[in-house]
Structure formats: C-alpha cells, structure tokens
CSV table of C-alpha atoms and ligand atoms in Angstrom, one decimal:
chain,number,residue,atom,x,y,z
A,24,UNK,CA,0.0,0.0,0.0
A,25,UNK,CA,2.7,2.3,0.9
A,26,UNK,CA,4.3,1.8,-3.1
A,27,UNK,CA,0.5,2.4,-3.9
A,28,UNK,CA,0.8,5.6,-1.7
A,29,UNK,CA,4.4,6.3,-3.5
A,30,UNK,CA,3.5,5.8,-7.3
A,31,UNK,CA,0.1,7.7,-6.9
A,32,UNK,CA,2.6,10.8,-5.9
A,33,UNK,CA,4.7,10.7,-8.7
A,34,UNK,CA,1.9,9.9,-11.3
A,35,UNK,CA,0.7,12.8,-9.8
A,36,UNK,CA,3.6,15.0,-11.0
A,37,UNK,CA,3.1,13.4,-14.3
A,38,UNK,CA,0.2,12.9,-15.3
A,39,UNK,CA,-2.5,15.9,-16.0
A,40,UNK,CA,-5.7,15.7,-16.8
A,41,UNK,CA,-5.5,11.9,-15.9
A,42,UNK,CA,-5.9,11.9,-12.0
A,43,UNK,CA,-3.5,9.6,-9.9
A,44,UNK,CA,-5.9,7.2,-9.8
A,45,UNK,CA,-6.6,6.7,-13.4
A,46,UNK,CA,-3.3,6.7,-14.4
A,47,UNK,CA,-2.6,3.6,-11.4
A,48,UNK,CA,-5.7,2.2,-12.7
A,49,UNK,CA,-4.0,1.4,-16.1
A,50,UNK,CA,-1.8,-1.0,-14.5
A,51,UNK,CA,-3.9,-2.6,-12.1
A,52,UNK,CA,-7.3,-1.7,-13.0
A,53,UNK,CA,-8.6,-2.5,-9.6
A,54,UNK,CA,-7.0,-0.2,-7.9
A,55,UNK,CA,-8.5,3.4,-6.8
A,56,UNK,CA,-8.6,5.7,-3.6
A,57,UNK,CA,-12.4,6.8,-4.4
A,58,UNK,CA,-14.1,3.4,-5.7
A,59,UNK,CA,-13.4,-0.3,-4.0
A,60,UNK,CA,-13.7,-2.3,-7.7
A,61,UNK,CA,-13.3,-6.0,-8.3
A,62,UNK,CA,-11.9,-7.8,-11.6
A,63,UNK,CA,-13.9,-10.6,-12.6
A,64,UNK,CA,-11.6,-14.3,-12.8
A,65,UNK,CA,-14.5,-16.5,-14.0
A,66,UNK,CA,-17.6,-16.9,-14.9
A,67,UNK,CA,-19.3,-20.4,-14.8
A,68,UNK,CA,-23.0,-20.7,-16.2
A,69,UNK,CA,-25.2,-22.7,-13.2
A,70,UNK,CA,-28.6,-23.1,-15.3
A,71,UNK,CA,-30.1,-21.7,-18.4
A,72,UNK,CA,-30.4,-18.3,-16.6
A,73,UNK,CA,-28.1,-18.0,-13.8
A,74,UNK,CA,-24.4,-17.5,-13.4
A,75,UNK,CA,-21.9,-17.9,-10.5
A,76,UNK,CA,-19.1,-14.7,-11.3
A,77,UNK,CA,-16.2,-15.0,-9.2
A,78,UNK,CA,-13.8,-12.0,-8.7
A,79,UNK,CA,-10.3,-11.1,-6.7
A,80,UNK,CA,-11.5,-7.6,-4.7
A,81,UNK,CA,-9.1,-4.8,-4.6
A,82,UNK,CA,-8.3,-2.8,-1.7
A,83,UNK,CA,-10.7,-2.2,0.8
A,84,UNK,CA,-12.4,-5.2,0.8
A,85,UNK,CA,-12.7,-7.7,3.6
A,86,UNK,CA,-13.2,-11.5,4.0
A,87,UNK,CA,-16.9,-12.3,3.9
A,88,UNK,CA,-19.1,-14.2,6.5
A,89,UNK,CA,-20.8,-17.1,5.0
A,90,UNK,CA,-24.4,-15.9,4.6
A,91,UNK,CA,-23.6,-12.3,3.9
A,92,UNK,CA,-24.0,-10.2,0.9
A,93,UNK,CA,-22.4,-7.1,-1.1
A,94,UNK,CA,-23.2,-4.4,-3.3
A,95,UNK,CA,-22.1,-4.7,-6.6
A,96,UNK,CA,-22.2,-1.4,-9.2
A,97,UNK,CA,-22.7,-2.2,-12.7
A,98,UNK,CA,-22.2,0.3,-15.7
A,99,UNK,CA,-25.3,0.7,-18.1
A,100,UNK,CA,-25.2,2.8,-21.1
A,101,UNK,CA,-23.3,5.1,-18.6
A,102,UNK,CA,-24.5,5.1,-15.6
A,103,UNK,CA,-24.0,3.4,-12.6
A,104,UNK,CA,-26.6,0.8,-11.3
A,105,UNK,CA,-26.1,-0.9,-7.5
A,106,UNK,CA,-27.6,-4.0,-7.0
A,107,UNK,CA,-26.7,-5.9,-3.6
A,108,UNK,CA,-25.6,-9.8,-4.1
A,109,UNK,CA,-25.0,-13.0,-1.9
A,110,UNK,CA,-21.8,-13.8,-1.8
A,111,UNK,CA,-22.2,-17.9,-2.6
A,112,UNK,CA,-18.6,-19.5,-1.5
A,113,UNK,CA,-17.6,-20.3,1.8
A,114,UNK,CA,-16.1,-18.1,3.9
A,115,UNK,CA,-12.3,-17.8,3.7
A,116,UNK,CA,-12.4,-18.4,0.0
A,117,UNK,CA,-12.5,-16.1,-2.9
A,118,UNK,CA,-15.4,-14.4,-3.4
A,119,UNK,CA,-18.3,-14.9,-5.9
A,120,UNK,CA,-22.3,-14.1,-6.8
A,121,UNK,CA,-24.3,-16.1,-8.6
A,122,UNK,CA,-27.2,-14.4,-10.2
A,123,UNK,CA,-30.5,-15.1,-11.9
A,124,UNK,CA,-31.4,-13.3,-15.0
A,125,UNK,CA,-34.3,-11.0,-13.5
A,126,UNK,CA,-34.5,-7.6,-15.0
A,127,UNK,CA,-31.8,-4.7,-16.3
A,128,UNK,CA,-28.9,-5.5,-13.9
A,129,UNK,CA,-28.7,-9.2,-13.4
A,130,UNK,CA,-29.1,-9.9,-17.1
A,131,UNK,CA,-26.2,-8.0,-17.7
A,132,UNK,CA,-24.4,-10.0,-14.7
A,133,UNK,CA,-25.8,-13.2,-16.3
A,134,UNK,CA,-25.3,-12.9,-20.0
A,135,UNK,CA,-22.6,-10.9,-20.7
A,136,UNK,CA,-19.6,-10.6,-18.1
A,137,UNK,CA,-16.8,-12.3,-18.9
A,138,UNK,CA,-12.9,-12.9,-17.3
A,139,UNK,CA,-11.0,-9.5,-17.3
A,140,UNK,CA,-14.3,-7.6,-16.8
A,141,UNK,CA,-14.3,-4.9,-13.8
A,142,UNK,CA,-17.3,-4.6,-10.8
A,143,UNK,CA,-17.2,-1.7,-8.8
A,144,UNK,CA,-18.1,-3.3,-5.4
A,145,UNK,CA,-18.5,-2.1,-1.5
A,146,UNK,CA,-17.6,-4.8,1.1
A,147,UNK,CA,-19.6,-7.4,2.8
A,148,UNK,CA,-22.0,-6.8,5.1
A,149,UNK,CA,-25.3,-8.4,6.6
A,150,UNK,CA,-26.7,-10.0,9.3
A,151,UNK,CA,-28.2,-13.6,7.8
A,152,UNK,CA,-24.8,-15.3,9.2
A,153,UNK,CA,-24.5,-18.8,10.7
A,154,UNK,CA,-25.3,-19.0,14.3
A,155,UNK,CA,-21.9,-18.3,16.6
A,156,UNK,CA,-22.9,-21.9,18.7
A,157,UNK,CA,-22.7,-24.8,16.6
A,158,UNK,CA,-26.2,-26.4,16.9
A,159,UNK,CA,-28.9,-28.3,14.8
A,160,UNK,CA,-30.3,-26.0,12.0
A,161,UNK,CA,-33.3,-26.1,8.8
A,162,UNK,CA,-32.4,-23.7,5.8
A,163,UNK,CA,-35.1,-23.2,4.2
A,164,UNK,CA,-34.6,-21.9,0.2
A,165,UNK,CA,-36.4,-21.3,-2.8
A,166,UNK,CA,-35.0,-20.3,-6.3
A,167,UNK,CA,-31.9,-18.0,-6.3
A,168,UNK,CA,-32.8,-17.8,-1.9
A,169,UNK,CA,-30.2,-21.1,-2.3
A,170,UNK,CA,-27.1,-18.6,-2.6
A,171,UNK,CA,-26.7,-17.3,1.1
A,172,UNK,CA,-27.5,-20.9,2.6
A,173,UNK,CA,-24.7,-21.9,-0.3
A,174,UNK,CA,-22.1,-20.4,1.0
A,175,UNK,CA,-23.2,-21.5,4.7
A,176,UNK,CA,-23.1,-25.3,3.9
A,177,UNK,CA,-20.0,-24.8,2.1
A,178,UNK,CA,-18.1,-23.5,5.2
A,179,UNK,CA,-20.0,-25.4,7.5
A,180,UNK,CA,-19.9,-29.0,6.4
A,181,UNK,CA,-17.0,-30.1,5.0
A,182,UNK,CA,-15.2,-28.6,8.2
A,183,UNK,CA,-18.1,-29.4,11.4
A,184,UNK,CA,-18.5,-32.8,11.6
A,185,UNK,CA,-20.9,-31.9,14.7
A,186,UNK,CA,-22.8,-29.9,12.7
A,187,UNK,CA,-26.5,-30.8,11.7
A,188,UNK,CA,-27.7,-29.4,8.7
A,189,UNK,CA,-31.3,-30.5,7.3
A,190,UNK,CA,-31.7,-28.3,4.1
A,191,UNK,CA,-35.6,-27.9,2.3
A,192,UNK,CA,-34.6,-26.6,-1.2
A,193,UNK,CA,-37.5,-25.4,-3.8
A,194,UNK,CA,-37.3,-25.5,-7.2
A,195,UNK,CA,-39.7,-25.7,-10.2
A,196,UNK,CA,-37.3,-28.2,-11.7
A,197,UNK,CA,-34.3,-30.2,-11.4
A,198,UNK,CA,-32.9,-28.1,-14.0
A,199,UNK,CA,-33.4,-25.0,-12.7
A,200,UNK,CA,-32.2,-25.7,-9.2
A,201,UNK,CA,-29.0,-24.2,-8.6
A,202,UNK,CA,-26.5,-26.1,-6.9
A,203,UNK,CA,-28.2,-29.1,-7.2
A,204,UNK,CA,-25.9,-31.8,-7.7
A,205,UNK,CA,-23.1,-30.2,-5.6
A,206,UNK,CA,-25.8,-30.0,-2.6
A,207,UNK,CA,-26.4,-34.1,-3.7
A,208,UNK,CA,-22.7,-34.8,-3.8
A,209,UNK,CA,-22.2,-33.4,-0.3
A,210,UNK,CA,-25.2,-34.8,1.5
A,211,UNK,CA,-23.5,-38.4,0.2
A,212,UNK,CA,-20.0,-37.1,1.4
A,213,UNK,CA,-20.6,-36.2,5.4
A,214,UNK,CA,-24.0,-37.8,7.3
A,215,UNK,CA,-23.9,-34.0,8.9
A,216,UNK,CA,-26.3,-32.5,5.4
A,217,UNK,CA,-29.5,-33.8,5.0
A,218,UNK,CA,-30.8,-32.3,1.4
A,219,UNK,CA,-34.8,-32.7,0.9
A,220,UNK,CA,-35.5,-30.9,-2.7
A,221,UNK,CA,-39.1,-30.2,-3.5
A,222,UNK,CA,-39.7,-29.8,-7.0
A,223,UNK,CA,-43.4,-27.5,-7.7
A,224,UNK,CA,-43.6,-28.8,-11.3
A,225,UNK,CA,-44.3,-32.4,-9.7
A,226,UNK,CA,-45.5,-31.5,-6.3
A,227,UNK,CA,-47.3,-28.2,-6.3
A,228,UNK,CA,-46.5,-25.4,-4.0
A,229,UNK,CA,-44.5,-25.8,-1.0
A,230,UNK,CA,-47.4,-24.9,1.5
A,231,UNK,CA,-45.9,-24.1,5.2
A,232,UNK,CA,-47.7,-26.4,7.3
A,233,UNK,CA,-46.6,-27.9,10.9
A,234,UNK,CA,-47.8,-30.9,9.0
A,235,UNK,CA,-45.8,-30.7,5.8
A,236,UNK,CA,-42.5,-29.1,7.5
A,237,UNK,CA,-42.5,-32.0,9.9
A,238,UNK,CA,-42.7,-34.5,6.8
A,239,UNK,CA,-39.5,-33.4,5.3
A,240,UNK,CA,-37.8,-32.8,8.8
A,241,UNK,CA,-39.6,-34.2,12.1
A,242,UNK,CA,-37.9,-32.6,14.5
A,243,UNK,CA,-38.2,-29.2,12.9
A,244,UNK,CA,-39.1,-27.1,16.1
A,245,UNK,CA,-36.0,-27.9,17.9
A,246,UNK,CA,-33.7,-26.5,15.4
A,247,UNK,CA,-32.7,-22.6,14.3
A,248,UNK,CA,-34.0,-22.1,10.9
A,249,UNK,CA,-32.9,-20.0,8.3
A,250,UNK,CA,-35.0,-18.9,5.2
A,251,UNK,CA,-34.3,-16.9,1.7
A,252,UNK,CA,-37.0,-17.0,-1.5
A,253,UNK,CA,-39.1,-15.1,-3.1
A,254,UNK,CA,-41.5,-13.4,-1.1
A,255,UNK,CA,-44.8,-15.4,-1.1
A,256,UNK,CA,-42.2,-18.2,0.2
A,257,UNK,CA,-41.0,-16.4,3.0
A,258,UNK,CA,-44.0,-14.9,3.8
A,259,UNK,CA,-45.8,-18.4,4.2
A,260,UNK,CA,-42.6,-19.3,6.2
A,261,UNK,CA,-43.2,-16.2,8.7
A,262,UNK,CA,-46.6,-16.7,9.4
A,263,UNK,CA,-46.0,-20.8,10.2
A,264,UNK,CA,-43.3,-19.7,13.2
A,265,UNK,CA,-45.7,-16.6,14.0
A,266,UNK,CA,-48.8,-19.0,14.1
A,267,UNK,CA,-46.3,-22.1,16.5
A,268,UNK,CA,-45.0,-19.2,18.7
A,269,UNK,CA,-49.3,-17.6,19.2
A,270,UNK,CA,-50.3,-21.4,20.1
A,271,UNK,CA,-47.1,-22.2,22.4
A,272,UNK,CA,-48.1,-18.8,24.5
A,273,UNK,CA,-51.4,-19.3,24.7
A,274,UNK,CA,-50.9,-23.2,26.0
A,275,UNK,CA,-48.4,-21.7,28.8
A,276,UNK,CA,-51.2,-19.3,29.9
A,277,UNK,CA,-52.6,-20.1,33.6
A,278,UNK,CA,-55.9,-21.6,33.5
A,279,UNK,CA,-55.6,-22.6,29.4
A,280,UNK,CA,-55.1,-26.5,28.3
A,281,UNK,CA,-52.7,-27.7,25.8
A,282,UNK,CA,-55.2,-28.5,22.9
A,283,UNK,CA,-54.8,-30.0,19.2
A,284,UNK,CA,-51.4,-28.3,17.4
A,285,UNK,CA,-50.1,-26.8,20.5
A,286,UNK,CA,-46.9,-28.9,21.2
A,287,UNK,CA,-44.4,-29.6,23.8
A,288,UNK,CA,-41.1,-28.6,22.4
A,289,UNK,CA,-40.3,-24.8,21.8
A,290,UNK,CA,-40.1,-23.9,18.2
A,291,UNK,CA,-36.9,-22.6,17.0
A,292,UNK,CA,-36.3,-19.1,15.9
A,293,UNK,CA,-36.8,-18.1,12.2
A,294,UNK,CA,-33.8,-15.7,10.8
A,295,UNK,CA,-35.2,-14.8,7.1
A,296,UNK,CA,-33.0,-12.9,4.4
A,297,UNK,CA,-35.3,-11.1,1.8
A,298,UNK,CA,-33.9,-10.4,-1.9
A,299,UNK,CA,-37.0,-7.9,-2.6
A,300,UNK,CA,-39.8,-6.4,-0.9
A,301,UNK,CA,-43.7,-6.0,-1.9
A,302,UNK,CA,-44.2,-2.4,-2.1
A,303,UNK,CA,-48.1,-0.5,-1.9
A,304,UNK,CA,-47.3,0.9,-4.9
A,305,UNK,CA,-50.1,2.1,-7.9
A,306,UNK,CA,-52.5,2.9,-4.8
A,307,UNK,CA,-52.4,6.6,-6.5
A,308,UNK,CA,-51.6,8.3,-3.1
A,309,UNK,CA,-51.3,11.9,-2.9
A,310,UNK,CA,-47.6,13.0,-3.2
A,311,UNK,CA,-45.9,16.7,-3.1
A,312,UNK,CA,-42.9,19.0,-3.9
A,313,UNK,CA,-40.0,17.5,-2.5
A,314,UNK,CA,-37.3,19.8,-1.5
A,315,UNK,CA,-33.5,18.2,-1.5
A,316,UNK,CA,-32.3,21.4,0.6
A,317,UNK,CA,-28.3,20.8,0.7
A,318,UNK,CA,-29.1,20.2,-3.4
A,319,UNK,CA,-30.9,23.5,-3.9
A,320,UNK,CA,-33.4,20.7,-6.0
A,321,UNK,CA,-37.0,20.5,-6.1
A,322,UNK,CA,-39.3,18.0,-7.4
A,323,UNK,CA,-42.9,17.4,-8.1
A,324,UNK,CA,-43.5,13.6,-6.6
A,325,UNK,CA,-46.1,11.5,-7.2
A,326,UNK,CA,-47.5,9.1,-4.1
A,327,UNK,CA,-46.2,6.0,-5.4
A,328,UNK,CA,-43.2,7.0,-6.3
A,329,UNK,CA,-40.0,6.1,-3.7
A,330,UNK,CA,-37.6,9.2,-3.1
A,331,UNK,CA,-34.6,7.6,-3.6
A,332,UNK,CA,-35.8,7.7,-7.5
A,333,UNK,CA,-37.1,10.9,-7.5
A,334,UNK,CA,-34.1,12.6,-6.2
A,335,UNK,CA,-31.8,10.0,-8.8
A,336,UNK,CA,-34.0,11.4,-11.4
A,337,UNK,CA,-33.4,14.6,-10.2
A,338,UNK,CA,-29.7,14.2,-10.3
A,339,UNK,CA,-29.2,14.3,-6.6
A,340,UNK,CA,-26.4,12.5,-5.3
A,341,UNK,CA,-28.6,9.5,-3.4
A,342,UNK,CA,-27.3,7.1,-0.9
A,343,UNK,CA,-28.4,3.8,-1.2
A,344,UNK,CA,-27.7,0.0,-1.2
A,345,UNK,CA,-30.3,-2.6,-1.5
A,346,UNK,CA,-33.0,-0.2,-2.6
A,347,UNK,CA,-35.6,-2.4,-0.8
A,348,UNK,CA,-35.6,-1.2,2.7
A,349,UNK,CA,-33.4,-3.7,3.7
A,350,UNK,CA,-29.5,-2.3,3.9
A,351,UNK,CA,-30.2,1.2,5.5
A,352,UNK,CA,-28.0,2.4,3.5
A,353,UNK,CA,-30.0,5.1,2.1
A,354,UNK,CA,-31.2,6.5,5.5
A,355,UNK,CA,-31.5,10.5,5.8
A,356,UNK,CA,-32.9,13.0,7.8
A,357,UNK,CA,-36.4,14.4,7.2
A,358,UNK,CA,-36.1,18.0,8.1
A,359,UNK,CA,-40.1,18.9,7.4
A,360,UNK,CA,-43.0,17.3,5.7
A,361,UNK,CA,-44.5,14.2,5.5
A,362,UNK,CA,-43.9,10.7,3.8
A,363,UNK,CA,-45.5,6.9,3.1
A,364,UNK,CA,-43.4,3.9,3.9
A,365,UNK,CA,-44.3,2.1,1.0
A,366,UNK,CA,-44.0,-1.3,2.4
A,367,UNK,CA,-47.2,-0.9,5.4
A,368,UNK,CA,-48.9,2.5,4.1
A,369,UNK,CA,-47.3,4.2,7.9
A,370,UNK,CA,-46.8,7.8,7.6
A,371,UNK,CA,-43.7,9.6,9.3
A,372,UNK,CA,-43.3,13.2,9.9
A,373,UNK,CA,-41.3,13.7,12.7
A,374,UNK,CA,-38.9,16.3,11.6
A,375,UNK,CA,-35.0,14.7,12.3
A,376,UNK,CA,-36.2,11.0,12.0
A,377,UNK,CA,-34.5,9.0,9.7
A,378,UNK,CA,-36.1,7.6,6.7
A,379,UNK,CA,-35.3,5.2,4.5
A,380,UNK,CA,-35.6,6.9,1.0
A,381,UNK,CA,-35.5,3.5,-1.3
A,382,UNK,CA,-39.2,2.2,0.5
A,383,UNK,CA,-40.9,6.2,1.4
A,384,UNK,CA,-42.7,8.2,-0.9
A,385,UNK,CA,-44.3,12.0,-0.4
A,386,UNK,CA,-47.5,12.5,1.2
A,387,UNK,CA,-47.8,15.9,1.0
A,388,UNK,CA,-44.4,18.8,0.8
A,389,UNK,CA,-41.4,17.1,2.3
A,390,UNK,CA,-38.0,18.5,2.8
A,391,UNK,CA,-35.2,16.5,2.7
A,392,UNK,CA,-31.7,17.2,4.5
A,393,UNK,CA,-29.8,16.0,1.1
B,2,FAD,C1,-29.5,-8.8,0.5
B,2,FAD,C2,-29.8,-9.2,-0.9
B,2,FAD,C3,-29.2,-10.3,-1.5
B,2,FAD,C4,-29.4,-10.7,-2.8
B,2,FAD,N1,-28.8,-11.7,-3.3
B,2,FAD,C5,-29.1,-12.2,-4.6
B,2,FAD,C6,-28.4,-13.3,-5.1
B,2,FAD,O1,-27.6,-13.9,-4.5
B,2,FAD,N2,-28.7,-13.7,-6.4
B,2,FAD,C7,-29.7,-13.0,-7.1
B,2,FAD,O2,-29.9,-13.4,-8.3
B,2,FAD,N3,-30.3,-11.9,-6.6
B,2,FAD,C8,-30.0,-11.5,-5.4
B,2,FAD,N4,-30.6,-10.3,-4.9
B,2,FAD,C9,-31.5,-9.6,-5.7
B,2,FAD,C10,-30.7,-8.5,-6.5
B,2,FAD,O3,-30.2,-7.5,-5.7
B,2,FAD,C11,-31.6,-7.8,-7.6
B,2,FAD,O4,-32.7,-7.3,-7.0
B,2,FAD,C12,-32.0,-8.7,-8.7
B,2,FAD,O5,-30.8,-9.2,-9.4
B,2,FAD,C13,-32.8,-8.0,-9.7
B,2,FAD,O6,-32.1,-6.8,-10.2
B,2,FAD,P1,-32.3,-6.3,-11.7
B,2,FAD,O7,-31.7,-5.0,-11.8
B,2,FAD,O8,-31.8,-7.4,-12.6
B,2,FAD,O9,-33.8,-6.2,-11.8
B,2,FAD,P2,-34.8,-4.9,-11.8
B,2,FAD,O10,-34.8,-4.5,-13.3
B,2,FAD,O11,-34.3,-4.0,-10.8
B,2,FAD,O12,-36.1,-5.6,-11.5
B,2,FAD,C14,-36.3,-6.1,-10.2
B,2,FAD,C15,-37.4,-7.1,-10.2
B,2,FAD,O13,-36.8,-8.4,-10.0
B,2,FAD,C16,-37.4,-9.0,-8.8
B,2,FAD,N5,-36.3,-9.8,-8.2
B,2,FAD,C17,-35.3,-9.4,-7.4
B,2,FAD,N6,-34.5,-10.4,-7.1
B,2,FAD,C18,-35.0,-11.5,-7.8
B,2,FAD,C19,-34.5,-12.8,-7.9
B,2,FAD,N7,-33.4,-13.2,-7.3
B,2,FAD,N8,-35.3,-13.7,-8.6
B,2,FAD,C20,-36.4,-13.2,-9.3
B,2,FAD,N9,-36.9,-12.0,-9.2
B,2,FAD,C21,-36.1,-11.1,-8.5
B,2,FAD,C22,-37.9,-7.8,-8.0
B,2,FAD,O14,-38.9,-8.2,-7.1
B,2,FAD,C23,-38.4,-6.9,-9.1
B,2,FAD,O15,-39.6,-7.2,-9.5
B,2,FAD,C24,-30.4,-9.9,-3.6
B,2,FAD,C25,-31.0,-8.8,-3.0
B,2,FAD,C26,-30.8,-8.5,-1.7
B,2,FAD,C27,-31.5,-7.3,-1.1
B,3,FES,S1,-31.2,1.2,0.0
B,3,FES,FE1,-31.1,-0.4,1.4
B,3,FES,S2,-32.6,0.2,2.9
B,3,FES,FE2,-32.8,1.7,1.4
C-alpha cells in the first residue's frame, strides 16, 4: 500500500488531466482511492439463466461471512446501477455471486460478463450469518434464496462434523435448481447434510404447514431455521413460526389446556434474508414537492413513487444499497414534511427521523436534509 501511496505521488507529477488514480488504474485496473472495484476471474453458467461470477476484490475489501452479501455497481449505457448480491462461497475463499437473470442489472451480470471484466463493489456486510454456537439448524430456500445458505453449507460441512444441517430446497425443476448436484454430492459425502429438494412442477407449491414441515424434517421445532425466497415463500414461512409461537403462548397461559397443534417442544427461531420487498405501490396516493435542501433541487413527486428515485432522477447524489428497505444504506434526515413507507402504508413526519428513502414516498411537501 505504501508503493501504492508512492506511485500515486509521482503519477501525480506526471500525469495531468488523468488523475492519480486513473493513471494507477491502467496498470492494475482494480485499484482506486475513491471506488473499492473488483476484476472478474470466471464466470461459470449454473442453469439456463443464472451464473456464479467470481472476482479477486481490490483494496478495501474484507473476507466475507458465510451468509452475507455485497453491493455490486454495474455500468449501463453510462450510468452506474447498484444491486446488492449473496456472496455464494464459503467463507475464507474467494469471493463470488451467482445471479438469476431477473431484470436490467442481473441480465447484464448473467449474460454478458466475462474474465477481465471490472465490478465496482463495497464490502460485505449483513446479518443472515450462521449462528456463533454450533447447533442443529433447517435452511429453508427457494429459487436464487439457495445462494446465502450456499455459501453457509459450504463452510460449515466439510469442516463441522458436529454440525447438523437439514436443508428444504424449492425448485420448479431439477434443472433450474441451482446447486443441485453439488448439494447431492455433499449430503453423500458427510452424514452432517440432510438435502430434501421439492420440486413444484411435480409437487405443487411448497405450503408451510406444521404438518408438511414436519414430513420433510420431524424434528423441525427444535432447530434454528434459516430462510431466503421469493416473497410469497417467506411470507408463508413467517406466518408458520408466527402462528407455533401464538399457540405455544397461549398453551403456557394459567388456566388454558394444551389442545390439538399446541406442542411440547419450543419452536426454534426463524432468521429470514429477503432479496426484494412487496411495495403498496399504484395505490395513486397523494404526493408533493419535494425539497433536497443541501441540493438546492425540487421536485414534483407522485404518491407511489419512492424518493430515492425521484431525487436519482433529479440528479441528486442519493445514498443507497439494497434499494428495498433492507440495507439502511439510504437513511437520511427528514427536516419537514411528511412521507408513506411504502412497504405498510405508515406515515412519518417527525422532523429529524431518519427515513429510508429507497421504501418512502411524499404524502404531502417534504423537505429532505440532502
Ligand atoms: C440482501 C440481498 C441479497 C441478494 N442476493 C441475490 C443473489 O444472491 N442472487 C440474485 O440473483 N439476486 C439477489 N438479490 C436480488 C438482486 O439484488 C436484484 O434485485 C436482482 O438481481 C434484480 O435486479 P435487476 O436490476 O436485474 O432487476 P430490476 O430491473 O431491478 O427488476 C427487479 C425485479 O426483480 C425481482 N427480483 C429481485 N431479485 C430477484 C430474484 N433473485 N429472482 C427473481 N426476481 C427477483 C424484484 O422483485 C423486481 O420485481 C439480492 C437482494 C438483496 C437485497
Ligand atoms: S437502500 Fe437499502 S434500505 Fe434503502
């Protein structure tokens, strides 16, 4: 770093109008003061519309934790598009996302990187991380929801042998379930992975049931479960632990008996990890002129609308991260006003609370400290 530090001064003498960084950034292109990028080592094609792209991070990156995730900048037609990714190997080893071909960002991700290619990148960071206690656990995962739990079972089972791992993986297909024959190969290998794979072209829907869950994996209450999927998935997840934890209180109240579907055994706690979020959006709310003071902007905002794209739109420099309410990245101070979290129709106007601009749109004039 300090020969980094040494070459950026004397490019500096040299070079004009190429900044230090540029001109560093022609010999190692991932390499710069201002932006943490990543250059791309391979790219290996999973199914017919996801990819795993693994890169060597530049400075200012840290190992991950297996279950955590990273922003990932892509360039399209010019400008820069952030779109946050689980990182899918095990901790300790190089990183890498895989992606399914969804809309503008991941199809680019998908279909046309290639070795050599640069990511601008910030480091790791989440929450959805394997428990600190080794103990028994379910992952629960649906579609491209396999890529957290990936990287879990991948640090966790070749090297625990007293782990416990009882994995419910669902797919529409054989062939479209990531992972699949690696998440086969290990459950041979080590008795510690048990892999159940539901496939909804043959069986339906995976329906969150005490009765269904306890089918693929008995003793489900007395483990730690961990779930990623789309929505509807997690959802139907949440409300199966919600409904287990309403009939375990109610059957240790004074005076009430333990009737049919209370049980004996404490269920488990749920830790969910949530790759987008339903937003009340098209309800043709009422919006308002949003003021970006520090940005001398103002915009005319519709209700549905969140402000983390109005103020993009605008051309205001906007934090932000996941871009659905998840990160916190994009948190700022509301300074007067009103505004909608899109995700449960709650207004805030508290002027100085922080709002997350990515999942809030105007209900009425707001002023934003931005
Ligand atoms: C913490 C976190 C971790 C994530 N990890 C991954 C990952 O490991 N792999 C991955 O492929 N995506 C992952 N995502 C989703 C990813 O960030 C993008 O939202 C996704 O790639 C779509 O972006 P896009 O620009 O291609 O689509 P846009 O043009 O922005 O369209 C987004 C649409 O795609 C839907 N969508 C978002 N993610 C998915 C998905 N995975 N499958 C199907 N529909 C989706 C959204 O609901 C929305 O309707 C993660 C998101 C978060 C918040
Ligand atoms: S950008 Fe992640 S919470 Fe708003």
């Amino acid at each position: 770093m300090i020969r980094l530090k040494k070459l950026a001064r004397a490019a500096s003498a040299l070079t004009t109008p190429l900044t230090p960084e540029d001109f560093l950034a022609l010999f190692n292109p991932v390499y710069s003061s201002r932006q943490l990028r990543g250059v791309v080592s391979r790219v290996v094609h999973e199914t017919e519309d996801s990819a795993t792209i693994y890169f060597h991070p530049g400075h200012g990156w840290h190992a991950h934790k297996a279950g955590q995730w990273a922003r990932i900048g892509v360039e399209l037609d010019g400008v820069r598009h952030w779109r946050s990714y689980s990182l899918s190997t095990a901790a300790g080893h190089d990183p890498a996302i895989t992606v399914k071909d969804a809309g503008a960002v991941s199809h680019v991700l998908v279909r046309d990187t290639k070795p050599g290619d640069i990511l601008f990148l910030a480091p790791p960071q989440g929450d959805f991380v394997l428990p600190e206690h080794p103990r028994s656990l379910l992952m629960l995962t649906a579609g491209s929801g396999i890529t957290p739990v990936m990287s879990m079972i991948r640090t966790l089972i070749p090297r625990r042998p007293d782990a416990n791992v009882v994995l419910i993986n669902s797919n529409s297909t054989p062939e479209k379930s990531l992972f699949r024959e690696e998440l086969d190969e290990l459950a041979d290998q080590f008795s510690n992975l048990t892999v159940r794979h539901w496939f909804t072209s043959a069986r339906g829907r995976l329906e969150f049931t005490a009765k269904t869950i306890a089918d693929l994996c008995p003793d489900w209450r007395s483990r730690a479960a961990y779930a990623c999927g789309p929505e509807g998935f997690l959802n139907n997840a949440e409300e199966l632990w919600q409904r287990e934890a309403a009939l375990e209180t109610a059957s240790t109240m004074p005076g009430l008996s333990s009737g049919a579907g209370t049980q004996a055994a404490t269920t488990g706690t749920l830790t969910i990890e949530r790759f987008s979020t339903d937003l009340l959006t098209g309800a043709g709310h009422d919006g308002g002129l949003v003021t970006f003071e520090q940005s001398d902007r103002e915009v005319q905002a519709d209700g549905d609308t969140p402000l983390l794209d109005i103020g993009e739109d605008a051309g205001v420099l906007m934090p932000s991260g996941c871009r659905m309410g998840i990160c916190h990245s994009c948190l700022i101070p509301l300074r007067a006003g009103q505004v909608r979290d899109l995700r449960t129709g709650e207004l805030h106007n508290n002027p100085g609370q922080l709002i997350q601009t990515c999942v809030s749109a105007a209900a009425g004039p707001v002023n934003l400290d931005l």
